[in-house]
PDB file of C-alpha atoms in Angstrom:
ATOM      1  CA  ASP A 900       9.152   0.359   4.144  1.00 67.00           C
ATOM      2  CA  PHE A 901       6.688   1.278   1.603  1.00 78.00           C
ATOM      3  CA  GLU A 902       9.852   1.363  -0.645  1.00 81.00           C
ATOM      4  CA  ARG A 903      11.559  -1.534   0.500  1.00 82.00           C
ATOM      5  CA  PHE A 904       9.372  -3.839  -0.482  1.00 84.00           C
ATOM      6  CA  ALA A 905       8.288  -2.609  -4.170  1.00 88.00           C
ATOM      7  CA  GLU A 906       6.879  -4.999  -6.566  1.00 88.00           C
ATOM      8  CA  GLU A 907       6.403  -7.648  -3.512  1.00 90.00           C
ATOM      9  CA  ARG A 908       2.251  -7.883  -3.815  1.00 92.00           C
ATOM     10  CA  SER A 909       0.116  -6.500  -0.048  1.00 92.00           C
ATOM     11  CA  LYS A 910      -2.657  -5.529   0.533  1.00 93.00           C
ATOM     12  CA  MET A 911      -3.774  -2.011   2.889  1.00 93.00           C
ATOM     13  CA  GLU A 912      -6.380  -0.624   4.448  1.00 95.00           C
ATOM     14  CA  LEU A 913      -7.888   3.186   4.741  1.00 96.00           C
ATOM     15  CA  VAL A 914      -8.979   5.187   7.162  1.00 96.00           C
ATOM     16  CA  THR A 915     -11.419   6.897   5.001  1.00 93.00           C
ATOM     17  CA  PRO A 916     -12.573   5.542   1.656  1.00 93.00           C
ATOM     18  CA  TYR A 917     -10.414   6.407  -1.710  1.00 90.00           C
ATOM     19  CA  GLU A 918     -12.978   6.224  -5.110  1.00 89.00           C
ATOM     20  CA  GLY A 919     -15.601   4.100  -2.090  1.00 93.00           C
ATOM     21  CA  GLN A 920     -12.712   1.686  -1.472  1.00 91.00           C
ATOM     22  CA  LEU A 921     -11.252   0.957   2.029  1.00 94.00           C
ATOM     23  CA  ARG A 922      -9.631  -1.629   1.152  1.00 94.00           C
ATOM     24  CA  PHE A 923      -7.139  -1.998  -1.546  1.00 92.00           C
ATOM     25  CA  GLN A 924      -4.150  -5.569  -2.705  1.00 92.00           C
ATOM     26  CA  GLY A 925      -2.036  -4.460  -6.677  1.00 93.00           C
ATOM     27  CA  VAL A 926       1.884  -4.362  -6.387  1.00 93.00           C
ATOM     28  CA  LEU A 927       3.321  -1.765  -4.134  1.00 94.00           C
ATOM     29  CA  LYS A 928       5.523   0.460  -6.620  1.00 93.00           C
ATOM     30  CA  GLY A 929       7.861   2.683  -4.029  1.00 91.00           C
ATOM     31  CA  ILE A 930       6.170   6.466  -2.098  1.00 91.00           C
ATOM     32  CA  GLU A 931       7.429   9.305  -3.610  1.00 91.00           C
ATOM     33  CA  LYS A 932       6.495  12.634  -0.967  1.00 90.00           C
ATOM     34  CA  ASP A 933       3.531  11.529   1.677  1.00 91.00           C
ATOM     35  CA  MET A 934       2.416   8.358  -1.508  1.00 94.00           C
ATOM     36  CA  VAL A 935       2.378   5.918  -1.897  1.00 94.00           C
ATOM     37  CA  LYS A 936       1.935   3.875  -4.965  1.00 95.00           C
ATOM     38  CA  ILE A 937       0.615   0.258  -5.461  1.00 94.00           C
ATOM     39  CA  GLU A 938      -0.001  -0.728  -8.701  1.00 94.00           C
ATOM     40  CA  LEU A 939      -3.980  -2.824  -8.974  1.00 91.00           C
ATOM     41  CA  GLY A 940      -5.280  -4.817 -11.459  1.00 85.00           C
ATOM     42  CA  PRO A 941      -5.039  -6.737 -14.376  1.00 86.00           C
ATOM     43  CA  GLU A 942      -4.885  -3.185 -16.227  1.00 88.00           C
ATOM     44  CA  LYS A 943      -1.613  -1.944 -14.055  1.00 90.00           C
ATOM     45  CA  LYS A 944      -2.966   0.907 -12.735  1.00 92.00           C
ATOM     46  CA  VAL A 945      -0.982   2.611 -10.296  1.00 94.00           C
ATOM     47  CA  THR A 946      -3.057   4.445  -8.378  1.00 93.00           C
ATOM     48  CA  GLU A 947      -1.227   7.327  -5.560  1.00 94.00           C
ATOM     49  CA  ILE A 948      -2.556   6.698  -1.555  1.00 94.00           C
ATOM     50  CA  MET A 949      -1.499   9.938   0.800  1.00 93.00           C
ATOM     51  CA  PHE A 950       0.996   8.068   3.606  1.00 92.00           C
ATOM     52  CA  SER A 951      -1.630   9.759   6.477  1.00 93.00           C
ATOM     53  CA  ASP A 952      -4.488   7.513   5.187  1.00 95.00           C
ATOM     54  CA  ILE A 953      -3.017   4.042   5.356  1.00 95.00           C
ATOM     55  CA  LYS A 954      -4.518   2.165   8.675  1.00 95.00           C
ATOM     56  CA  LYS A 955      -2.471  -0.797   7.787  1.00 94.00           C
ATOM     57  CA  ALA A 956      -1.016  -2.802   5.165  1.00 92.00           C
ATOM     58  CA  LYS A 957       1.064  -6.092   4.726  1.00 91.00           C
ATOM     59  CA  LEU A 958       2.565  -8.103   2.390  1.00 89.00           C
ATOM     60  CA  SER A 959       0.714 -11.597   0.080  1.00 84.00           C
ATOM     61  CA  PRO A 960       0.146 -13.334  -0.256  1.00 63.00           C
ATOM     62  CA  HIS A 961       3.485 -14.872   0.054  1.00 58.00           C
ATOM     63  CA  ASP A 962       4.557 -13.945   3.576  1.00 45.00           C
ATOM     64  CA  ASP A 963       0.153 -13.137   5.643  1.00 43.00           C
ATOM     65  CA  ASN A 964       2.823 -12.430   9.201  1.00 47.00           C
ATOM     66  CA  ALA A 965       5.099  -9.743   7.358  1.00 50.00           C
ATOM     67  CA  GLN A 966       3.967  -6.081   8.297  1.00 53.00           C
ATOM     68  CA  LEU A 967       5.149  -2.737   6.655  1.00 54.00           C
ATOM     69  CA  LYS A 968       6.057  -0.116   9.388  1.00 55.00           C
ATOM     70  CA  VAL A 969       2.727   2.008   8.591  1.00 55.00           C
ATOM     71  CA  ARG A 970       4.352   5.083  10.884  1.00 54.00           C
ATOM     72  CA  LYS A 971       3.302   7.843  11.792  1.00 50.00           C
ATOM     73  CA  ARG A 972       5.476  11.105  10.745  1.00 47.00           C
TER      74      ARG A 972
END
């Protein structure tokens, strides 16, 4: 679903910290191989996070009930 919801705002929580953070909020930019791309902050830095490191993800803020399905492979 990360590809389907590209360009949507989202929140992610990770299993292990990435650069000292467990939670991220930004704009989804899609998925490439096992890396989820998310654009962070006003500087619009695109960060790649391992799919397997994502504990949960959801769209925000428009629809807090819309869950991105994180399927383990």
